[in-house]
């Protein structure tokens, strides 16, 4: 509706709509809006006909009702979505994170194969304290739980049994204790810290392999939004750094601190001082995400000009896991070193007076600020404006290096006294006029040889001078000082870049023996011989490689010999080791290999395919060795020429 602006519909639009929708109006509905005195005879007759037709036209039109209905539906849907979103957010924020985490542990739809003696199983899982999750139970052997959780198995059998145990990763055996005299209720506890698989052993009979997945507790993640990795505080800027950090963890953050190191001095006299800074945020709620902000006051930390501050943020979670960020550096400009004369009077200084001019502007501005309380207002503004003029002149002098035009250099010839008589022959000579009033940038003397980086830094310097001049013209020398300091720092950096350094070389090649030069003597050149001791190394994947061949034959023979069975058992051990580390990828292959060794003919082809796929993942790629060609392109002519060179 808003797109069509239906609130601006007028009479003409309505009559045009009626004429297009209702043909009985004969496109004459606009006559109704006209005055009867202005109508002629034919129009009056048509008016009576149209008035009769308008009586039978309905007052509610679908064309107007449909957009209103659509807008109402959209509004209702938007209200419902906003209500659902607020309810979901409230549900998440009020601590029902337990239910959301427990969703991970929902039971799989895959039916487990259990021993016939097992009537029921109740597995009680108690997550560790650092997760703040409630205990829950399941009736499946397959486990997916947090690292360090306590698992309590309660097994009920339909017949009396003598011994029940759990075998983890084919190595660790956990016996279950009988809870009654009948031998039908058994119970055991274990703390899970590693993934893998396990089996249920009842009176020597083993069950299928059941997967064990352990959800590891990840260390907290720290993200620093501000400041940047390296921060430089110029003179005149506020000596403080605003630190914005976000700390997140999968189960909760228990604390975060800032560890700062202050470096004072230079060279061998540098000193370091470490300090711990706390965030204003309280981490007692153990929430999963914290947005913390800390204003680091450099003056409170006794950071002086020329010092550097190194800091990093360290956080810990409920499981006492620590993580830290990279080191961030904050440097404070040393104004004393910036205003010193070191290096300006050396032989490599090509523009010493220009550097002194910018320095003098800074010194005069600081002096003006000190004398502000003792000066009259008009005198203070006059001196500030004069400093702006000096800054302008200095900027123009540097602008010449970039080819900028000087302001006010184009003079009127009559004002300059060039009103001498003009030769009539030069009338209409455009070349002479252009020669007098244009610059010749293509001359060799005027060409610039600055590289793009130097030009870019010069442009940045002129920009800072522009800003400093603006503040001086506005009688605000205090606001002009940061820009002037930055311009001076860029200039001194350019001064250091103008120095040239040539590395010394001390390579003396050995002298040539002229009597052997171009003689073609190849007697001292012999065929190289390489001696190597080759030791046979036992291939740890040999059993897997042999198992692949046995499985291929088994697809056609359907019979396993004792020797082949031993090889398959060795391969099964390696598959079991892989399944203990990566149960999700190799547990199915280990179970399939067990069925093949046991002689289970049902689904043999599918089991062989599963095992072969897993073995191919384990086996490394074969190394391609270099080989020489049997024949050369020149049929051995070059080799024959080399051997007969001395004959």
Coordinates of C-alpha atoms in Angstrom, one line a residue:
X1 CA 0.0 0.0 0.0
X2 CA 2.8 2.4 0.9
X3 CA 4.3 1.8 -2.5
X4 CA 1.2 2.9 -4.3
X5 CA 0.4 5.8 -1.9
X6 CA -3.3 5.1 -1.8
X7 CA -4.0 7.8 0.6
X8 CA -3.3 10.3 -2.2
X9 CA -6.0 8.8 -4.6
X10 CA -8.2 11.5 -6.1
X11 CA -11.5 11.7 -7.9
X12 CA -10.0 11.3 -11.4
X13 CA -8.2 8.1 -10.4
X14 CA -11.5 6.6 -9.0
X15 CA -13.5 7.4 -12.1
X16 CA -10.7 6.0 -14.3
X17 CA -10.8 2.8 -12.2
X18 CA -14.6 2.5 -12.5
X19 CA -14.5 3.0 -16.2
X20 CA -11.9 0.3 -16.7
X21 CA -13.6 -2.3 -14.4
X22 CA -17.3 -1.8 -15.2
X23 CA -18.1 -1.6 -18.9
X24 CA -21.8 -0.6 -18.2
X25 CA -20.6 2.9 -17.3
X26 CA -19.4 3.3 -20.9
X27 CA -16.4 5.3 -19.7
X28 CA -18.6 8.2 -18.7
X29 CA -18.4 8.1 -14.9
X30 CA -16.6 11.4 -14.8
X31 CA -19.8 13.2 -15.9
X32 CA -21.2 12.6 -12.4
X33 CA -18.6 15.0 -11.0
X34 CA -19.4 17.9 -13.4
X35 CA -22.0 20.6 -12.8
X36 CA -25.3 20.1 -14.5
X37 CA -25.4 23.7 -15.8
X38 CA -22.3 23.0 -17.8
X39 CA -23.6 19.9 -19.5
X40 CA -25.1 19.8 -23.0
X41 CA -28.1 17.7 -24.1
X42 CA -26.1 14.6 -24.9
X43 CA -24.1 14.7 -21.6
X44 CA -27.4 15.1 -19.6
X45 CA -28.8 12.0 -21.3
X46 CA -25.6 10.1 -20.6
X47 CA -25.7 11.3 -17.0
X48 CA -29.1 9.7 -16.4
X49 CA -27.8 6.4 -17.8
X50 CA -24.6 6.4 -15.8
X51 CA -26.5 7.3 -12.5
X52 CA -28.7 4.3 -13.0
X53 CA -25.6 2.0 -13.6
X54 CA -23.8 3.4 -10.5
X55 CA -26.7 2.3 -8.3
X56 CA -26.0 -1.4 -9.1
X57 CA -22.2 -1.1 -8.6
X58 CA -21.0 -2.6 -5.2
X59 CA -19.5 -0.2 -2.6
X60 CA -16.7 -2.6 -1.5
X61 CA -14.2 -3.4 -4.3
X62 CA -11.8 -6.4 -4.1
X63 CA -9.1 -4.2 -5.7
X64 CA -9.0 -2.0 -2.6
X65 CA -9.6 -4.7 0.0
X66 CA -6.9 -7.1 -1.2
X67 CA -3.9 -4.8 -0.3
X68 CA -5.4 -4.1 3.1
X69 CA -5.8 -7.8 3.7
X70 CA -2.2 -8.6 2.6
X71 CA -0.9 -5.8 4.9
X72 CA -2.8 -7.2 7.8
X73 CA -1.5 -10.7 7.3
X74 CA 2.1 -9.4 7.0
X75 CA 1.6 -7.4 10.2
X76 CA 0.2 -10.4 12.2
X77 CA 3.1 -12.6 11.0
X78 CA 5.7 -10.0 12.0
X79 CA 4.1 -9.7 15.5
X80 CA 4.2 -13.5 15.9
X81 CA 7.8 -13.8 14.8
X82 CA 8.9 -11.0 17.1
X83 CA 7.1 -12.7 20.0
X84 CA 8.7 -16.0 19.2
X85 CA 12.2 -14.4 18.9
X86 CA 11.8 -12.7 22.3
X87 CA 10.6 -15.9 23.9
X88 CA 13.6 -17.8 22.5
X89 CA 16.0 -15.2 23.7
X90 CA 14.4 -15.2 27.1
X91 CA 14.6 -18.9 27.2
X92 CA 18.3 -18.8 26.4
X93 CA 19.2 -16.0 28.8
X94 CA 17.4 -17.4 31.8
X95 CA 19.8 -20.3 32.1
X96 CA 18.1 -23.1 30.2
X97 CA 21.4 -23.7 28.5
X98 CA 21.3 -27.1 30.2
X99 CA 18.5 -28.2 27.9
X100 CA 20.3 -26.8 24.9
X101 CA 23.5 -28.6 25.7
X102 CA 21.6 -31.8 26.5
X103 CA 20.2 -31.7 23.0
X104 CA 23.6 -32.8 21.9
X105 CA 23.0 -36.0 23.8
X106 CA 19.8 -37.0 22.1
X107 CA 19.6 -40.6 21.4
X108 CA 20.4 -41.9 18.0
X109 CA 17.7 -43.5 15.9
X110 CA 20.2 -46.3 15.0
X111 CA 19.2 -49.5 16.7
X112 CA 22.0 -51.0 18.8
X113 CA 22.8 -54.7 18.7
X114 CA 22.9 -56.0 22.3
X115 CA 23.5 -59.4 23.8
X116 CA 20.4 -61.6 24.3
X117 CA 21.1 -61.8 28.1
X118 CA 20.6 -58.1 28.5
X119 CA 17.1 -57.1 29.5
X120 CA 17.6 -53.4 30.0
X121 CA 20.4 -50.8 30.7
X122 CA 20.2 -47.5 32.5
X123 CA 23.2 -45.2 32.0
X124 CA 23.4 -42.2 34.4
X125 CA 25.7 -39.4 33.2
X126 CA 26.9 -36.8 35.7
X127 CA 28.7 -33.9 33.8
X128 CA 31.7 -32.4 35.6
X129 CA 31.1 -29.4 37.9
X130 CA 32.7 -26.9 35.6
X131 CA 29.9 -27.4 33.0
X132 CA 27.1 -26.4 35.5
X133 CA 24.9 -29.0 33.7
X134 CA 22.5 -31.3 35.4
X135 CA 22.8 -35.1 35.3
X136 CA 20.7 -37.1 32.8
X137 CA 20.2 -40.7 32.0
X138 CA 19.7 -42.8 28.8
X139 CA 18.9 -46.4 27.9
X140 CA 21.6 -46.7 25.2
X141 CA 25.2 -48.0 25.4
X142 CA 26.5 -45.5 22.9
X143 CA 27.9 -42.5 24.9
X144 CA 28.4 -38.9 24.0
X145 CA 29.4 -36.9 27.0
X146 CA 31.6 -34.1 28.4
X147 CA 35.2 -34.6 29.3
X148 CA 35.6 -35.8 32.9
X149 CA 31.9 -36.9 33.3
X150 CA 31.1 -39.7 35.7
X151 CA 29.2 -42.6 34.0
X152 CA 27.1 -45.0 36.1
X153 CA 26.0 -48.2 34.3
X154 CA 23.1 -50.2 35.7
X155 CA 22.6 -53.4 33.8
X156 CA 19.7 -55.8 34.2
X157 CA 19.9 -59.4 32.7
X158 CA 17.0 -61.7 32.0
X159 CA 18.9 -64.7 33.3
X160 CA 21.4 -65.2 36.2
X161 CA 24.9 -64.6 35.0
X162 CA 28.3 -65.0 36.8
X163 CA 30.5 -62.3 35.4
X164 CA 29.8 -59.0 33.7
X165 CA 32.5 -56.5 32.6
X166 CA 33.1 -53.6 30.2
X167 CA 36.1 -53.8 27.9
X168 CA 37.3 -50.3 26.8
X169 CA 39.5 -50.0 23.6
X170 CA 40.3 -53.8 23.9
X171 CA 42.7 -52.9 26.8
X172 CA 41.0 -51.6 29.9
X173 CA 38.6 -54.0 31.7
X174 CA 36.0 -52.6 34.1
X175 CA 34.1 -55.3 36.1
X176 CA 30.5 -54.7 37.1
X177 CA 29.5 -55.6 40.7
X178 CA 26.4 -57.6 41.4
X179 CA 23.6 -55.8 43.3
X180 CA 21.5 -58.9 44.3
X181 CA 21.9 -62.6 45.0
X182 CA 20.2 -63.7 41.8
X183 CA 23.0 -62.2 39.6
X184 CA 20.6 -60.2 37.4
X185 CA 21.5 -56.6 38.5
X186 CA 25.0 -55.2 37.9
X187 CA 26.5 -51.8 38.4
X188 CA 29.8 -49.9 37.7
X189 CA 31.2 -46.4 37.6
X190 CA 33.9 -44.8 35.5
X191 CA 35.2 -41.3 34.7
X192 CA 35.5 -40.8 30.9
X193 CA 38.4 -38.7 29.7
X194 CA 39.2 -40.3 26.3
X195 CA 37.1 -41.2 23.3
X196 CA 37.0 -44.7 21.9
X197 CA 34.7 -47.7 22.1
X198 CA 33.8 -50.4 24.5
X199 CA 32.1 -53.9 24.7
X200 CA 29.9 -55.6 27.2
X201 CA 31.3 -59.0 28.3
X202 CA 28.8 -61.4 29.8
X203 CA 30.3 -64.8 30.9
X204 CA 32.9 -64.7 28.1
X205 CA 30.6 -63.5 25.4
X206 CA 31.2 -60.1 23.9
X207 CA 28.8 -57.6 22.4
X208 CA 29.1 -55.3 19.5
X209 CA 31.3 -52.3 19.7
X210 CA 29.7 -49.2 21.2
X211 CA 31.0 -45.7 20.4
X212 CA 32.3 -43.4 23.1
X213 CA 32.5 -39.7 22.2
X214 CA 34.0 -37.2 24.6
X215 CA 33.3 -33.5 24.2
X216 CA 36.5 -31.7 25.1
X217 CA 36.4 -28.5 27.0
X218 CA 37.9 -25.8 24.8
X219 CA 39.9 -22.9 26.3
X220 CA 38.3 -19.4 26.3
X221 CA 38.5 -17.3 23.2
X222 CA 39.6 -13.7 23.5
X223 CA 38.9 -11.1 20.8
X224 CA 40.3 -7.5 21.2
X225 CA 38.3 -4.9 19.2
X226 CA 40.4 -1.9 20.2
X227 CA 43.2 -0.8 20.2
X228 CA 45.2 -1.9 17.2
X229 CA 48.2 -4.2 17.5
X230 CA 50.5 -1.2 17.5
X231 CA 49.3 2.2 18.9
X232 CA 51.4 5.4 18.7
X233 CA 50.4 8.3 20.9
X234 CA 51.5 11.7 19.5
X235 CA 52.4 14.7 21.6
X236 CA 49.2 16.6 22.6
X237 CA 47.0 13.5 22.5
X238 CA 45.3 12.2 25.7
X239 CA 47.7 9.6 27.3
X240 CA 45.2 6.8 27.5
X241 CA 44.2 3.6 25.6
X242 CA 40.6 2.3 25.5
X243 CA 40.7 -1.6 25.6
X244 CA 37.5 -3.3 24.3
X245 CA 37.7 -7.1 24.7
X246 CA 35.2 -10.0 24.2
X247 CA 35.8 -13.2 26.1
X248 CA 33.7 -16.3 25.3
X249 CA 33.8 -19.9 26.5
X250 CA 31.7 -23.0 25.9
X251 CA 30.9 -23.5 29.5
X252 CA 31.6 -20.2 31.3
X253 CA 34.4 -17.6 31.9
X254 CA 35.7 -17.4 35.5
X255 CA 38.1 -14.5 35.1
X256 CA 40.2 -12.3 32.9
X257 CA 43.1 -9.9 33.6
X258 CA 45.4 -7.5 31.7
X259 CA 49.1 -8.1 32.1
X260 CA 51.1 -5.0 31.3
X261 CA 54.9 -4.4 31.0
X262 CA 56.4 -0.9 31.0
X263 CA 59.7 -0.4 29.2
X264 CA 61.8 2.6 30.2
X265 CA 65.1 3.8 28.9
X266 CA 67.0 2.8 25.8
X267 CA 70.0 0.6 24.9
X268 CA 71.6 -1.3 27.8
X269 CA 69.9 1.0 30.3
X270 CA 66.4 -0.2 29.6
X271 CA 64.3 -1.3 32.6
X272 CA 61.1 -3.3 32.7
X273 CA 58.2 -3.2 35.2
X274 CA 55.3 -5.6 35.2
X275 CA 51.9 -4.8 36.5
X276 CA 48.5 -6.6 36.6
X277 CA 45.4 -4.6 35.7
X278 CA 41.9 -5.9 36.5
X279 CA 38.8 -5.4 34.3
X280 CA 35.9 -3.5 35.9
X281 CA 33.6 -6.4 34.9
X282 CA 32.7 -9.0 37.5
X283 CA 33.1 -12.6 36.4
X284 CA 31.3 -14.1 39.3
X285 CA 28.3 -15.1 37.2
X286 CA 30.4 -17.5 35.1
X287 CA 28.6 -16.5 32.0
X288 CA 29.6 -17.8 28.6
X289 CA 30.3 -14.4 27.0
X290 CA 31.6 -11.1 28.5
X291 CA 32.1 -7.7 26.8
X292 CA 34.6 -5.8 28.9
X293 CA 36.0 -2.3 28.5
X294 CA 39.0 -0.8 30.4
X295 CA 40.5 2.6 30.0
X296 CA 44.3 2.3 30.6
X297 CA 45.6 5.5 32.0
X298 CA 49.2 5.8 31.0
X299 CA 49.9 8.6 33.5
X300 CA 48.6 6.4 36.3
X301 CA 51.0 3.7 35.2
X302 CA 53.9 6.2 35.2
X303 CA 54.4 5.9 31.4
X304 CA 56.5 8.9 30.3
X305 CA 57.3 10.2 26.8
X306 CA 59.7 7.8 25.1
X307 CA 58.4 4.7 27.1
X308 CA 56.6 1.8 25.7
X309 CA 53.7 -0.3 27.2
X310 CA 53.4 -4.0 26.3
X311 CA 50.2 -5.7 27.4
X312 CA 48.2 -8.9 26.7
X313 CA 44.8 -10.2 28.0
X314 CA 44.7 -13.6 29.7
X315 CA 41.4 -15.4 30.5
X316 CA 40.5 -18.6 32.3
X317 CA 37.4 -20.8 32.2
X318 CA 35.7 -22.9 34.9
X319 CA 38.0 -25.8 34.2
X320 CA 41.1 -23.6 35.0
X321 CA 42.1 -23.5 31.3
X322 CA 44.1 -20.4 30.3
X323 CA 44.4 -18.6 27.0
X324 CA 46.0 -15.3 26.1
X325 CA 46.2 -12.9 23.3
X326 CA 49.2 -11.6 21.3
X327 CA 51.2 -8.7 22.8
X328 CA 49.9 -5.2 22.0
X329 CA 52.3 -2.3 22.0
X330 CA 51.6 1.3 22.9
X331 CA 54.4 3.9 22.3
X332 CA 54.4 7.4 23.6
X333 CA 56.2 10.0 21.5
X334 CA 59.4 11.4 23.0
X335 CA 59.1 15.2 22.4
X336 CA 62.6 15.8 23.7
X337 CA 64.2 13.5 21.1
X338 CA 61.9 14.8 18.4
X339 CA 63.0 18.5 19.1
X340 CA 66.7 17.6 19.4
X341 CA 69.3 18.8 16.8
X342 CA 70.9 15.3 16.6
X343 CA 71.6 14.4 13.0
X344 CA 70.6 17.7 11.5
X345 CA 74.1 19.1 11.3
X346 CA 75.6 16.0 9.8
X347 CA 76.8 15.7 6.2
X348 CA 73.8 13.7 5.1
X349 CA 71.3 16.4 6.1
X350 CA 70.1 18.0 2.8
X351 CA 67.4 20.4 4.2
X352 CA 68.4 21.4 7.7
X353 CA 66.7 24.8 7.8
X354 CA 63.3 23.3 6.8
X355 CA 63.4 21.0 9.8
X356 CA 64.3 23.8 12.2
X357 CA 61.4 25.9 10.9
X358 CA 58.8 23.3 11.9
X359 CA 60.5 22.8 15.2
X360 CA 60.5 26.5 15.8
X361 CA 56.8 26.7 15.1
X362 CA 56.2 24.1 17.8
X363 CA 58.4 25.9 20.3
X364 CA 56.7 29.2 19.7
X365 CA 53.3 27.6 20.0
X366 CA 54.2 26.1 23.4
X367 CA 55.6 29.4 24.5
X368 CA 52.4 31.2 23.5
X369 CA 50.4 28.7 25.5
X370 CA 52.5 29.3 28.6
X371 CA 52.1 33.1 28.2
X372 CA 48.4 32.9 27.4
X373 CA 47.3 34.1 30.9
X374 CA 49.6 37.1 30.8
X375 CA 48.7 38.3 27.3
X376 CA 45.7 40.4 26.2
X377 CA 43.2 38.6 24.0
X378 CA 44.0 40.6 20.9
X379 CA 47.7 40.1 21.4
X380 CA 47.2 36.3 21.8
X381 CA 45.2 36.1 18.6
X382 CA 47.7 38.2 16.7
X383 CA 50.6 35.9 17.7
X384 CA 48.6 32.8 16.9
X385 CA 47.7 34.2 13.5
X386 CA 51.4 34.9 12.9
X387 CA 52.3 31.4 13.7
X388 CA 49.6 30.3 11.2
X389 CA 51.3 32.4 8.6
X390 CA 54.7 30.9 9.3
X391 CA 53.1 27.4 9.0
X392 CA 51.6 28.4 5.7
X393 CA 55.0 29.6 4.3
X394 CA 56.6 26.4 5.5
X395 CA 53.9 24.4 3.8
X396 CA 54.4 26.2 0.5
X397 CA 58.1 25.6 0.6
X398 CA 57.5 21.9 1.0
X399 CA 54.8 22.0 -1.7
X400 CA 57.4 22.9 -4.3
X401 CA 58.9 19.4 -3.9
X402 CA 55.6 18.0 -5.1
X403 CA 55.2 20.4 -7.9
X404 CA 52.5 22.6 -6.3
X405 CA 52.1 26.1 -7.5
X406 CA 53.1 28.9 -5.1
X407 CA 50.3 31.1 -4.0
X408 CA 50.3 34.7 -5.3
X409 CA 53.2 34.4 -7.7
X410 CA 51.3 35.3 -10.8
X411 CA 51.5 39.1 -11.1
X412 CA 49.9 41.5 -13.4
X413 CA 52.5 42.8 -15.9
X414 CA 51.3 46.4 -15.5
X415 CA 51.5 46.2 -11.7
X416 CA 55.0 44.7 -11.9
X417 CA 56.3 47.4 -14.1
X418 CA 56.4 45.4 -17.3
X419 CA 54.5 48.0 -19.3
X420 CA 57.2 48.6 -21.9
X421 CA 56.3 48.8 -25.5
X422 CA 55.4 45.6 -27.2
X423 CA 56.8 44.7 -30.7
X424 CA 53.9 44.9 -33.2
X425 CA 55.4 41.8 -34.9
X426 CA 54.5 39.7 -31.9
X427 CA 50.8 40.5 -32.1
X428 CA 48.9 37.2 -32.1
X429 CA 52.0 35.2 -31.2
X430 CA 50.5 32.5 -28.9
X431 CA 53.8 30.7 -28.3
X432 CA 55.3 33.8 -26.7
X433 CA 52.3 34.4 -24.5
X434 CA 52.4 30.7 -23.3
X435 CA 56.1 31.0 -22.7
X436 CA 55.6 33.9 -20.4
X437 CA 52.7 32.8 -18.4
X438 CA 53.2 29.0 -18.1
X439 CA 55.6 26.7 -16.2
X440 CA 57.8 24.3 -18.1
X441 CA 57.5 21.1 -16.2
X442 CA 59.3 19.1 -18.8
X443 CA 62.7 20.7 -18.2
X444 CA 65.4 18.3 -16.8
X445 CA 66.1 20.8 -14.0
X446 CA 62.5 20.8 -12.8
X447 CA 62.0 17.0 -13.0
X448 CA 61.3 15.2 -9.7
X449 CA 63.1 12.0 -8.8
X450 CA 61.2 11.1 -5.6
X451 CA 59.9 7.6 -5.3
X452 CA 56.2 7.1 -4.7
X453 CA 56.6 6.3 -1.0
X454 CA 58.5 9.6 -0.4
X455 CA 55.8 11.5 -2.3
X456 CA 53.1 9.9 -0.3
X457 CA 54.8 10.8 3.0
X458 CA 55.4 14.4 1.8
X459 CA 51.6 14.6 1.0
X460 CA 50.8 13.4 4.5
X461 CA 53.2 16.0 5.9
X462 CA 51.5 18.8 4.0
X463 CA 48.1 17.5 5.3
X464 CA 49.2 17.7 8.9
X465 CA 50.6 21.2 8.2
X466 CA 47.2 22.2 6.8
X467 CA 45.5 21.0 9.9
X468 CA 48.0 22.8 12.2
X469 CA 47.6 26.0 10.2
X470 CA 43.8 25.8 10.5
X471 CA 43.9 25.6 14.3
X472 CA 46.4 28.4 14.5
X473 CA 44.2 30.6 12.4
X474 CA 41.3 29.8 14.7
X475 CA 43.4 30.9 17.7
X476 CA 43.7 27.4 19.1
X477 CA 47.4 26.6 19.3
X478 CA 46.8 23.8 21.8
X479 CA 44.7 21.9 19.2
X480 CA 47.4 22.6 16.6
X481 CA 50.3 21.1 18.5
X482 CA 49.3 17.4 17.8
X483 CA 49.3 18.0 14.0
X484 CA 52.6 20.0 14.2
X485 CA 54.3 17.2 16.2
X486 CA 53.1 14.6 13.7
X487 CA 54.3 16.7 10.7
X488 CA 57.8 17.1 12.4
X489 CA 57.9 13.3 13.1
X490 CA 57.2 12.6 9.4
X491 CA 59.9 15.1 8.3
X492 CA 62.5 13.5 10.6
X493 CA 61.5 10.2 9.2
X494 CA 62.1 11.5 5.7
X495 CA 65.5 12.8 6.9
X496 CA 66.5 9.4 8.0
X497 CA 65.4 7.8 4.7
X498 CA 67.6 10.2 2.8
X499 CA 70.7 8.6 4.3
X500 CA 72.4 6.0 2.1
X501 CA 74.1 2.9 3.4
X502 CA 76.5 0.8 1.4
X503 CA 77.4 -2.7 2.6
X504 CA 81.0 -3.7 2.6
X505 CA 82.0 -6.8 0.6
X506 CA 85.1 -8.9 1.2
X507 CA 84.9 -11.6 -1.5
X508 CA 88.2 -12.4 -3.2
X509 CA 87.8 -15.0 -6.0
X510 CA 90.6 -17.5 -6.4
X511 CA 93.0 -16.7 -9.3
X512 CA 92.7 -18.6 -12.6
X513 CA 95.4 -20.8 -13.9
X514 CA 96.0 -19.5 -17.4
X515 CA 97.9 -22.6 -18.5
X516 CA 94.8 -24.8 -18.0
X517 CA 92.3 -22.3 -19.4
X518 CA 90.5 -23.6 -22.5
X519 CA 92.7 -26.7 -22.6
X520 CA 89.9 -29.3 -22.4
X521 CA 91.7 -31.4 -19.9
X522 CA 89.1 -33.7 -18.2
X523 CA 91.4 -36.2 -16.5
X524 CA 90.6 -35.0 -13.0
X525 CA 86.8 -35.3 -13.6
X526 CA 85.6 -38.7 -12.6
X527 CA 82.2 -40.3 -12.2
X528 CA 80.7 -39.5 -8.7
X529 CA 80.2 -42.6 -6.5
X530 CA 77.7 -42.5 -3.6
X531 CA 77.9 -45.1 -0.8
X532 CA 74.8 -45.7 1.2
X533 CA 74.0 -48.5 3.7
X534 CA 70.4 -49.6 3.1
X535 CA 68.8 -51.3 6.1
X536 CA 65.5 -53.1 5.8
X537 CA 62.9 -51.3 7.8
X538 CA 59.9 -53.2 8.9
X539 CA 56.8 -51.8 7.3
X540 CA 54.2 -51.1 10.1
X541 CA 51.5 -51.1 7.5
X542 CA 52.4 -54.5 6.0
X543 CA 49.6 -56.3 7.7
X544 CA 47.1 -53.8 6.4
X545 CA 48.4 -54.1 2.9
X546 CA 48.3 -57.9 3.1
X547 CA 44.8 -57.7 4.5
X548 CA 43.6 -55.8 1.4
X549 CA 44.7 -58.6 -0.8
X550 CA 43.1 -61.2 1.5
X551 CA 39.8 -59.4 1.5
X552 CA 39.9 -59.2 -2.3
X553 CA 40.3 -63.0 -2.5
X554 CA 37.7 -63.5 0.2
X555 CA 35.1 -61.9 -2.1
X556 CA 35.4 -64.9 -4.5
X557 CA 36.7 -67.8 -2.3
X558 CA 34.6 -67.3 0.9
X559 CA 37.2 -69.2 2.9
X560 CA 39.9 -67.9 5.3
X561 CA 43.0 -70.0 6.1
X562 CA 44.8 -69.9 9.5
X563 CA 47.6 -67.7 8.1
X564 CA 45.2 -65.3 6.5
X565 CA 43.2 -65.1 9.7
X566 CA 46.3 -64.1 11.7
X567 CA 47.0 -61.3 9.2
X568 CA 43.4 -60.1 9.5
X569 CA 43.7 -60.2 13.3
X570 CA 46.8 -58.0 13.1
X571 CA 45.0 -55.6 10.8
X572 CA 42.1 -55.7 13.2
X573 CA 44.4 -54.5 16.1
X574 CA 45.5 -51.5 14.0
X575 CA 41.9 -50.7 13.2
X576 CA 41.1 -50.9 16.9
X577 CA 43.9 -48.5 17.7
X578 CA 42.5 -46.0 15.1
X579 CA 39.0 -46.5 16.4
X580 CA 40.1 -45.7 19.9
X581 CA 41.4 -42.3 18.7
X582 CA 38.7 -41.6 16.0
X583 CA 35.7 -43.7 16.9
X584 CA 33.4 -41.9 14.5
X585 CA 35.6 -42.7 11.5
X586 CA 36.9 -46.3 12.2
X587 CA 34.5 -47.9 14.6
X588 CA 32.3 -49.3 11.8
X589 CA 35.3 -50.7 10.1
X590 CA 36.5 -52.4 13.3
X591 CA 33.1 -54.0 13.8
X592 CA 33.0 -55.1 10.2
X593 CA 36.4 -56.7 10.5
X594 CA 35.3 -58.6 13.6
X595 CA 32.3 -60.0 11.7
X596 CA 34.6 -61.1 8.9
X597 CA 37.0 -62.9 11.2
X598 CA 34.1 -64.5 13.0
X599 CA 33.0 -66.0 9.7
X600 CA 29.7 -64.2 9.5
X601 CA 28.6 -64.7 5.9
X602 CA 25.7 -62.2 6.2
X603 CA 26.5 -59.0 4.4
X604 CA 30.0 -60.1 3.7
X605 CA 30.4 -57.9 0.6
X606 CA 29.3 -54.8 2.5
X607 CA 31.6 -55.6 5.4
X608 CA 34.6 -56.0 3.0
X609 CA 33.8 -52.7 1.3
X610 CA 33.7 -50.9 4.7
X611 CA 37.0 -52.4 5.8
X612 CA 38.8 -51.6 2.6
X613 CA 37.6 -48.0 2.6
X614 CA 39.0 -47.6 6.1
X615 CA 42.3 -49.3 5.3
X616 CA 42.8 -46.9 2.3
X617 CA 42.4 -44.0 4.7
X618 CA 45.1 -45.3 7.0
X619 CA 47.6 -46.3 4.4
X620 CA 50.0 -43.5 3.3
X621 CA 50.4 -42.4 -0.3
X622 CA 53.1 -44.4 -2.1
X623 CA 56.3 -42.4 -2.7
X624 CA 57.1 -41.8 -6.4
X625 CA 60.8 -42.4 -7.0
X626 CA 62.7 -40.7 -9.9
X627 CA 63.6 -43.0 -12.8
X628 CA 65.9 -42.5 -15.7
X629 CA 64.9 -42.8 -19.3
X630 CA 66.1 -45.8 -21.2
X631 CA 67.0 -43.7 -24.3
X632 CA 67.9 -40.1 -24.7
X633 CA 66.7 -37.7 -27.4
X634 CA 70.0 -37.8 -29.3
X635 CA 70.3 -41.6 -29.2
X636 CA 73.4 -41.4 -26.9
X637 CA 75.4 -39.1 -29.2
X638 CA 76.2 -36.5 -26.5
X639 CA 77.5 -39.3 -24.1
X640 CA 79.7 -40.7 -26.8
X641 CA 81.1 -37.3 -27.6
X642 CA 81.9 -36.6 -23.9
X643 CA 83.7 -40.0 -23.5
X644 CA 85.8 -39.5 -26.7
X645 CA 86.6 -35.8 -26.0
X646 CA 90.3 -36.4 -25.2
X647 CA 91.0 -38.8 -28.1

